[in-house]
CSV table of C-alpha atoms (C1' of nucleotides) in Angstrom, one decimal:
chain,number,residue,atom,x,y,z
B,166,UNK,CA,-108.6,33.8,-123.9
B,167,UNK,CA,-106.9,36.0,-126.3
B,168,UNK,CA,-105.2,38.4,-123.9
B,169,UNK,CA,-105.0,37.3,-120.3
B,170,UNK,CA,-107.4,40.1,-119.4
B,171,UNK,CA,-105.3,41.0,-116.4
B,172,UNK,CA,-106.8,43.1,-113.6
B,173,UNK,CA,-105.9,46.7,-112.7
B,174,UNK,CA,-102.4,47.9,-113.3
B,175,UNK,CA,-99.9,47.8,-110.5
B,176,UNK,CA,-99.6,51.6,-110.3
B,177,UNK,CA,-103.3,51.9,-109.6
B,178,UNK,CA,-103.9,48.9,-107.4
B,179,UNK,CA,-102.2,50.2,-104.3
B,180,UNK,CA,-102.5,53.9,-104.9
B,181,UNK,CA,-103.9,55.3,-101.7
B,182,UNK,CA,-106.0,58.0,-103.4
B,183,UNK,CA,-107.5,55.4,-105.7
B,184,UNK,CA,-108.2,52.9,-103.0
B,185,UNK,CA,-109.9,55.6,-101.0
B,186,UNK,CA,-111.9,56.5,-104.0
B,187,UNK,CA,-113.0,53.0,-104.7
B,188,UNK,CA,-114.0,52.5,-101.1
B,189,UNK,CA,-115.9,55.7,-101.2
B,190,UNK,CA,-117.7,54.6,-104.3
B,191,UNK,CA,-118.6,51.3,-102.7
B,192,UNK,CA,-119.9,53.1,-99.6
B,193,UNK,CA,-121.9,55.5,-101.7
B,194,UNK,CA,-123.4,52.8,-103.7
B,195,UNK,CA,-124.6,51.0,-100.6
B,196,UNK,CA,-125.7,54.1,-98.7
B,197,UNK,CA,-127.5,55.6,-101.7
B,198,UNK,CA,-129.3,52.4,-102.3
B,199,UNK,CA,-130.4,52.3,-98.7
B,200,UNK,CA,-131.5,55.9,-98.6
B,201,UNK,CA,-133.4,55.4,-101.9
B,202,UNK,CA,-135.6,53.0,-100.1
B,203,UNK,CA,-136.9,56.0,-98.3
B,204,UNK,CA,-136.8,58.2,-101.4
B,205,UNK,CA,-134.0,60.3,-100.0
B,206,UNK,CA,-130.5,61.3,-101.0
B,207,UNK,CA,-127.4,61.9,-98.9
B,208,UNK,CA,-127.9,65.6,-98.7
B,209,UNK,CA,-131.3,65.1,-97.3
B,210,UNK,CA,-130.0,62.9,-94.5
B,211,UNK,CA,-127.2,65.3,-93.7
B,212,UNK,CA,-129.6,68.2,-93.5
B,213,UNK,CA,-132.1,66.4,-91.3
B,214,UNK,CA,-129.4,65.2,-89.0
B,215,UNK,CA,-127.9,68.7,-88.6
B,216,UNK,CA,-131.4,70.1,-87.9
B,217,UNK,CA,-132.2,67.6,-85.3
B,218,UNK,CA,-128.9,67.9,-83.5
B,219,UNK,CA,-128.6,71.6,-83.5
B,220,UNK,CA,-132.1,72.7,-83.7
B,221,UNK,CA,-133.5,75.4,-86.0
B,222,UNK,CA,-130.9,77.3,-88.0
B,223,UNK,CA,-130.5,79.4,-91.0
B,224,UNK,CA,-129.7,77.8,-94.3
B,225,UNK,CA,-126.2,79.3,-94.3
B,226,UNK,CA,-125.4,77.9,-90.9
B,227,UNK,CA,-126.7,74.5,-91.9
B,228,UNK,CA,-124.6,74.6,-95.0
B,229,UNK,CA,-121.5,75.3,-92.9
B,230,UNK,CA,-122.2,72.4,-90.7
B,231,UNK,CA,-123.0,69.9,-93.3
B,232,UNK,CA,-120.6,71.0,-95.9
B,233,UNK,CA,-123.4,71.6,-98.4
B,234,UNK,CA,-123.0,74.7,-100.6
B,235,UNK,CA,-125.5,77.5,-100.1
B,236,UNK,CA,-126.9,77.1,-103.6
B,237,UNK,CA,-127.4,73.4,-103.1
B,238,UNK,CA,-128.9,74.0,-99.7
B,239,UNK,CA,-131.7,75.9,-101.4
B,240,UNK,CA,-132.7,72.9,-103.4
B,241,UNK,CA,-132.3,70.5,-100.5
B,242,UNK,CA,-134.5,72.6,-98.3
B,243,UNK,CA,-137.0,72.9,-101.1
B,244,UNK,CA,-137.2,69.1,-101.4
B,245,UNK,CA,-137.7,68.5,-97.7
B,246,UNK,CA,-140.1,71.4,-97.3
B,247,UNK,CA,-142.3,70.0,-100.1
B,248,UNK,CA,-142.5,66.7,-98.2
B,249,UNK,CA,-143.2,68.7,-95.0
B,250,UNK,CA,-140.2,67.2,-93.2
B,251,UNK,CA,-139.1,70.7,-92.3
B,252,UNK,CA,-140.4,74.2,-92.4
B,253,UNK,CA,-138.8,77.3,-93.8
B,254,UNK,CA,-139.8,80.6,-92.3
B,255,UNK,CA,-138.2,84.1,-92.6
B,256,UNK,CA,-136.3,85.1,-89.5
B,257,UNK,CA,-138.0,88.2,-88.0
B,258,UNK,CA,-134.8,89.3,-86.3
B,259,UNK,CA,-132.7,89.2,-89.5
B,260,UNK,CA,-134.6,89.5,-92.6
B,261,UNK,CA,-131.9,88.1,-94.8
B,262,UNK,CA,-132.3,84.7,-93.2
B,263,UNK,CA,-134.7,81.8,-93.3
B,264,UNK,CA,-135.1,79.8,-90.2
B,265,UNK,CA,-135.3,76.1,-91.0
B,266,UNK,CA,-137.0,73.9,-88.5
B,267,UNK,CA,-137.5,70.1,-88.5
B,268,UNK,CA,-141.1,68.8,-88.2
B,269,UNK,CA,-142.4,65.9,-86.3
B,270,UNK,CA,-142.7,64.0,-89.5
B,271,UNK,CA,-139.1,65.0,-90.2
B,272,UNK,CA,-138.0,63.5,-87.0
B,273,UNK,CA,-139.8,60.3,-87.7
B,274,UNK,CA,-138.2,60.1,-91.2
B,275,UNK,CA,-134.8,60.7,-89.7
B,276,UNK,CA,-135.3,57.8,-87.3
B,277,UNK,CA,-136.0,55.6,-90.2
B,278,UNK,CA,-133.0,56.9,-92.1
B,279,UNK,CA,-130.8,56.2,-89.1
B,280,UNK,CA,-131.7,52.6,-89.2
B,281,UNK,CA,-131.1,52.4,-92.9
B,282,UNK,CA,-127.8,54.1,-92.6
B,283,UNK,CA,-126.7,51.9,-89.8
B,284,UNK,CA,-127.4,48.8,-91.8
B,285,UNK,CA,-125.6,50.3,-94.8
B,286,UNK,CA,-122.5,51.0,-92.6
B,287,UNK,CA,-122.5,47.4,-91.5
B,288,UNK,CA,-122.7,46.1,-95.0
B,289,UNK,CA,-119.9,48.4,-96.1
B,290,UNK,CA,-117.6,47.4,-93.2
B,291,UNK,CA,-118.6,43.7,-93.4
B,292,UNK,CA,-115.2,42.4,-94.2
B,293,UNK,CA,-113.6,44.1,-91.2
B,294,UNK,CA,-113.7,42.9,-87.6
B,295,UNK,CA,-114.7,45.5,-85.0
B,296,UNK,CA,-111.1,46.3,-84.1
B,297,UNK,CA,-110.2,47.1,-87.7
B,298,UNK,CA,-113.3,49.1,-88.1
B,299,UNK,CA,-112.3,51.4,-85.3
B,300,UNK,CA,-108.8,51.5,-86.7
B,301,UNK,CA,-110.1,52.6,-90.1
B,302,UNK,CA,-112.2,55.2,-88.6
B,303,UNK,CA,-109.3,56.6,-86.6
B,304,UNK,CA,-107.0,56.7,-89.6
B,305,UNK,CA,-109.6,58.4,-91.8
B,306,UNK,CA,-110.4,60.8,-89.0
B,307,UNK,CA,-106.8,61.8,-88.7
B,308,UNK,CA,-106.6,62.3,-92.5
B,309,UNK,CA,-109.7,64.5,-92.9
B,310,UNK,CA,-108.8,66.3,-89.7
B,311,UNK,CA,-105.4,67.2,-90.9
B,312,UNK,CA,-106.6,68.5,-94.3
B,313,UNK,CA,-109.4,70.4,-92.6
B,314,UNK,CA,-112.1,72.3,-94.4
B,315,UNK,CA,-110.1,73.4,-97.3
B,316,UNK,CA,-113.0,74.1,-99.5
B,317,UNK,CA,-110.6,76.6,-101.0
L,148,UNK,CA,-121.5,84.9,-82.2
L,149,UNK,CA,-125.2,84.4,-82.6
L,150,UNK,CA,-125.4,80.7,-82.7
L,151,UNK,CA,-122.2,78.8,-81.7
L,152,UNK,CA,-121.7,77.8,-85.3
L,153,UNK,CA,-120.9,74.2,-84.2
L,154,UNK,CA,-119.1,71.8,-86.5
L,155,UNK,CA,-120.6,68.7,-88.2
L,156,UNK,CA,-123.3,66.8,-86.4
L,157,UNK,CA,-122.4,63.8,-84.3
L,158,UNK,CA,-124.2,61.4,-86.6
L,159,UNK,CA,-122.1,62.5,-89.5
L,160,UNK,CA,-118.7,63.0,-87.9
L,161,UNK,CA,-117.9,59.4,-87.3
L,162,UNK,CA,-119.9,57.8,-90.0
L,163,UNK,CA,-117.5,55.5,-91.9
L,164,UNK,CA,-119.1,56.1,-95.3
L,165,UNK,CA,-118.9,59.8,-94.8
L,166,UNK,CA,-115.3,59.7,-93.5
L,167,UNK,CA,-114.4,57.6,-96.5
L,168,UNK,CA,-116.1,60.1,-98.7
L,169,UNK,CA,-114.4,63.1,-97.2
L,170,UNK,CA,-111.0,61.4,-97.4
L,171,UNK,CA,-111.7,60.6,-101.1
L,172,UNK,CA,-112.7,64.1,-101.8
L,173,UNK,CA,-109.5,65.4,-100.2
L,174,UNK,CA,-107.5,62.9,-102.2
L,175,UNK,CA,-109.2,63.8,-105.4
L,176,UNK,CA,-108.7,67.5,-104.8
L,177,UNK,CA,-105.0,67.0,-104.3
L,178,UNK,CA,-104.6,64.5,-107.1
L,179,UNK,CA,-106.7,66.5,-109.6
L,180,UNK,CA,-104.7,69.6,-108.8
L,181,UNK,CA,-101.5,67.8,-109.4
L,182,UNK,CA,-102.6,66.3,-112.6
L,183,UNK,CA,-104.0,69.6,-113.8
L,184,UNK,CA,-100.4,70.9,-113.8
L,185,UNK,CA,-99.9,68.5,-116.7
L,186,UNK,CA,-103.3,69.3,-118.2
L,187,UNK,CA,-104.5,65.8,-117.5
L,188,UNK,CA,-107.4,64.2,-115.6
L,189,UNK,CA,-107.6,61.0,-113.6
L,190,UNK,CA,-108.9,58.9,-116.5
L,191,UNK,CA,-106.0,60.0,-118.6
L,192,UNK,CA,-103.5,58.8,-116.0
L,193,UNK,CA,-105.3,55.5,-115.5
L,194,UNK,CA,-105.3,54.8,-119.2
L,195,UNK,CA,-101.7,55.7,-119.8
L,196,UNK,CA,-100.7,53.5,-116.8
L,197,UNK,CA,-102.7,50.6,-118.1
L,198,UNK,CA,-101.2,50.9,-121.5
L,199,UNK,CA,-97.7,51.0,-120.3
L,200,UNK,CA,-98.1,48.1,-118.0
L,201,UNK,CA,-99.9,45.7,-120.3
L,202,UNK,CA,-98.9,46.9,-123.6
L,203,UNK,CA,-101.2,47.7,-126.6
L,204,UNK,CA,-104.8,46.6,-126.0
L,205,UNK,CA,-108.3,47.2,-127.3
L,206,UNK,CA,-110.4,49.9,-125.8
L,207,UNK,CA,-112.7,47.3,-124.2
L,208,UNK,CA,-109.9,45.5,-122.5
L,209,UNK,CA,-108.5,48.8,-121.3
L,210,UNK,CA,-111.9,49.7,-119.9
L,211,UNK,CA,-112.1,46.5,-118.0
L,212,UNK,CA,-108.7,47.0,-116.5
L,213,UNK,CA,-109.2,50.6,-115.5
L,214,UNK,CA,-112.8,50.5,-114.6
L,215,UNK,CA,-113.6,53.1,-117.2
L,216,UNK,CA,-116.8,52.6,-119.0
L,217,UNK,CA,-116.6,51.9,-122.8
L,218,UNK,CA,-118.3,55.1,-123.7
L,219,UNK,CA,-116.0,57.1,-121.5
L,220,UNK,CA,-113.1,55.3,-122.9
L,221,UNK,CA,-113.8,56.6,-126.3
L,222,UNK,CA,-113.5,60.2,-125.2
L,223,UNK,CA,-110.4,59.5,-123.1
L,224,UNK,CA,-108.7,57.8,-126.0
L,225,UNK,CA,-109.8,60.7,-128.2
L,226,UNK,CA,-108.2,63.2,-125.8
L,227,UNK,CA,-104.9,61.4,-125.6
L,228,UNK,CA,-104.8,60.6,-129.3
L,229,UNK,CA,-105.1,64.3,-130.1
L,230,UNK,CA,-102.1,65.0,-128.0
L,231,UNK,CA,-100.3,62.1,-129.6
L,232,UNK,CA,-99.7,60.4,-126.3
L,233,UNK,CA,-101.1,57.2,-127.8
L,234,UNK,CA,-102.2,55.8,-131.2
L,235,UNK,CA,-105.5,54.2,-132.1
L,236,UNK,CA,-105.4,51.8,-135.0
L,237,UNK,CA,-107.9,49.3,-136.3
L,238,UNK,CA,-107.0,45.7,-135.4
L,239,UNK,CA,-106.4,43.8,-138.6
L,240,UNK,CA,-107.2,40.5,-136.9
L,241,UNK,CA,-110.5,41.7,-135.5
L,242,UNK,CA,-112.1,44.5,-137.3
L,243,UNK,CA,-114.4,45.4,-134.4
L,244,UNK,CA,-111.5,46.4,-132.3
L,245,UNK,CA,-109.1,49.3,-132.1
L,246,UNK,CA,-105.6,48.6,-130.9
L,247,UNK,CA,-104.4,51.4,-128.6
L,248,UNK,CA,-100.7,51.9,-128.3
L,249,UNK,CA,-98.8,54.3,-126.1
L,250,UNK,CA,-96.3,56.5,-127.9
L,251,UNK,CA,-92.8,57.6,-126.7
L,252,UNK,CA,-94.3,61.0,-125.8
L,253,UNK,CA,-96.9,59.1,-123.9
L,254,UNK,CA,-94.3,57.3,-121.9
L,255,UNK,CA,-92.6,60.5,-121.1
L,256,UNK,CA,-95.8,62.1,-120.1
L,257,UNK,CA,-96.5,59.1,-117.9
L,258,UNK,CA,-93.2,59.4,-116.1
L,259,UNK,CA,-94.0,63.0,-115.3
L,260,UNK,CA,-97.4,62.1,-114.1
L,261,UNK,CA,-95.9,59.4,-111.9
L,262,UNK,CA,-93.9,62.0,-110.1
L,263,UNK,CA,-96.8,64.3,-109.7
L,264,UNK,CA,-99.0,61.5,-108.4
L,265,UNK,CA,-96.4,60.3,-105.9
L,266,UNK,CA,-96.1,63.8,-104.5
L,267,UNK,CA,-99.8,64.0,-104.3
L,268,UNK,CA,-100.0,60.7,-102.4
L,269,UNK,CA,-97.5,62.1,-100.0
L,270,UNK,CA,-99.4,65.2,-99.4
L,271,UNK,CA,-102.6,63.2,-98.9
L,272,UNK,CA,-101.0,60.9,-96.4
L,273,UNK,CA,-99.0,63.5,-94.7
L,274,UNK,CA,-100.6,63.2,-91.3
L,275,UNK,CA,-99.9,59.4,-91.1
L,276,UNK,CA,-96.5,57.8,-90.3
L,277,UNK,CA,-95.4,55.0,-92.6
L,278,UNK,CA,-96.8,52.2,-90.5
L,279,UNK,CA,-100.2,53.8,-90.5
L,280,UNK,CA,-100.1,54.4,-94.2
L,281,UNK,CA,-99.6,50.7,-94.9
L,282,UNK,CA,-102.3,50.0,-92.4
L,283,UNK,CA,-104.7,52.2,-94.2
L,284,UNK,CA,-103.8,50.7,-97.5
L,285,UNK,CA,-104.4,47.2,-96.1
L,286,UNK,CA,-107.8,48.1,-94.7
L,287,UNK,CA,-109.0,49.7,-97.8
L,288,UNK,CA,-107.7,46.9,-99.9
L,289,UNK,CA,-109.7,44.4,-97.9
L,290,UNK,CA,-112.7,46.6,-98.2
L,291,UNK,CA,-112.7,47.0,-101.9
L,292,UNK,CA,-111.5,43.5,-102.4
L,293,UNK,CA,-114.5,42.1,-100.5
L,294,UNK,CA,-117.0,44.2,-102.4
L,295,UNK,CA,-115.4,43.4,-105.6
L,296,UNK,CA,-116.4,44.8,-109.0
L,297,UNK,CA,-120.0,45.2,-108.3
L,298,UNK,CA,-120.6,47.9,-110.8
L,299,UNK,CA,-124.3,47.6,-110.6
O,128,DA,C1',-123.3,107.7,-93.8
O,129,DG,C1',-121.0,104.7,-96.5
O,130,DA,C1',-118.4,100.5,-97.3
O,131,DA,C1',-118.2,95.8,-96.4
O,132,DA,C1',-120.1,91.5,-95.4
O,133,DA,C1',-123.7,88.0,-95.0
O,134,DT,C1',-127.9,85.7,-96.9
O,135,DG,C1',-130.9,83.4,-100.1
O,136,DT,C1',-131.5,82.5,-104.8
O,137,DT,C1',-130.8,81.6,-109.7
O,138,DG,C1',-128.1,79.6,-113.1
O,139,DG,C1',-124.3,77.7,-114.7
O,140,DC,C1',-120.1,74.3,-115.1
O,141,DA,C1',-117.2,70.0,-114.7
O,142,DC,C1',-116.5,65.5,-113.7
O,143,DA,C1',-117.3,60.9,-112.6
O,144,DA,C1',-120.1,57.1,-113.3
O,145,DC,C1',-123.6,55.2,-115.4
O,146,DC,C1',-127.1,53.3,-119.2
O,147,DA,C1',-129.4,52.4,-123.7
O,148,DA,C1',-129.2,51.9,-128.4
O,149,DC,C1',-127.1,51.2,-132.8
O,150,DG,C1',-124.3,49.3,-136.7
O,151,DT,C1',-120.5,46.4,-137.5
O,152,DT,C1',-118.0,42.2,-136.9
O,153,DG,C1',-116.8,37.8,-135.0
O,154,DG,C1',-117.6,33.3,-132.9
O,155,DC,C1',-120.6,29.5,-131.9
O,156,DT,C1',-124.3,26.2,-132.6
O,157,DT,C1',-126.7,23.3,-135.0
K,167,DA,C1',-123.9,27.0,-144.3
K,168,DA,C1',-127.0,29.7,-141.9
K,169,DG,C1',-128.5,32.0,-138.1
K,170,DC,C1',-128.0,33.6,-133.6
K,171,DC,C1',-125.7,35.7,-130.1
K,172,DA,C1',-121.8,38.1,-128.1
K,173,DA,C1',-118.4,41.6,-128.3
K,174,DC,C1',-116.8,46.2,-130.0
K,175,DG,C1',-116.7,51.1,-130.7
K,176,DT,C1',-119.6,55.0,-130.8
K,177,DT,C1',-123.2,58.5,-129.9
K,178,DG,C1',-126.1,60.5,-126.9
K,179,DG,C1',-128.1,60.7,-123.1
K,180,DT,C1',-128.9,61.0,-117.3
K,181,DT,C1',-127.7,61.6,-112.4
K,182,DG,C1',-125.5,63.2,-108.3
K,183,DT,C1',-122.0,65.8,-106.3
K,184,DG,C1',-119.4,69.7,-105.7
K,185,DC,C1',-118.3,73.9,-107.2
K,186,DC,C1',-118.4,79.2,-108.6
K,187,DA,C1',-120.3,83.8,-110.2
K,188,DA,C1',-123.7,87.1,-109.9
K,189,DC,C1',-127.5,89.5,-107.9
K,190,DA,C1',-130.8,91.9,-104.7
K,191,DT,C1',-131.7,92.4,-100.0
K,192,DT,C1',-130.4,93.2,-95.5
K,193,DT,C1',-127.2,93.7,-91.7
K,194,DT,C1',-122.9,95.0,-89.6
K,195,DC,C1',-118.6,97.4,-89.4
K,196,DT,C1',-116.0,101.5,-89.7
DNA sequence: AGAAAATGTTGGCACAACCAACGTTGGCTT
DNA sequence: AAGCCAACGTTGGTTGTGCCAACATTTTCT
């Protein structure tokens, strides 16, 4: 024990932005690991979820709803199309667009992912009793709500 | 208004891991922007803060305290050494180590950064009254405390 | 008709967070 | 004392996320 090897500096330990970050990292580690069991990443889940809830849509619309950039959406759709979890077809009514539609296999995959995700949330929130979980959700919702979609 | 252009899917909107992520993104955007005014990134701030609070230390020890990987620490120390905000000298008592020491200029820079960071926190937490802020900090602290340092 | 906007796509960038490998050096065991 | 193992700094990767710019095509607005 040369130097006491103290833990994180004061300044960082209670810094809200840093705490939020570390929590997010933890959450991501857990969620990514869960999704990896199905060979999928977060973008894939978000896209499938958006597709199932809103029905077929253009890539641009899906991007707006999921917060995925247009350019990243291309790759994400490519991935899922390869696995036949969705279909990409040109929109006859607007030839700029592709209409993306979830397949039956996609729906099945999504159901699996839902289960994995739910388990991951539970692991993430393990230290908090139900009341506190809701509390956290409320606080975070207010935060992200206030700062809105400032993607610049 | 072709398609209603609805906002994020249900599944994603209240997903704790996603909320945490979005909050973290917001925080990072604000903090990064603040730090950029001083030409600095988060790693730089963390390193300077650790140095000032614990005094001179080896890169490895600093890495443990800040959560920065050894290899990334090299680059971070390089950056700050170039700007003469810290000094890197071989440890005479253990020739494997470098002893990193903050300079007077480093301390001055850190003071500036502290102000920038504080303002950023305030902007980040703007929608929450003081009581809720503490509440959030507590919840997050419990979360990250429970999941510990599992960097695996 | 002509200007402006939207769409998909390619290609790039930055950053955080990792990991593996290596040579050097130190400590520990036997 | 020798030998092994651990720690250290360093180099050089990789991955995922979130961006942004540019472009051709197509649609919409004026």
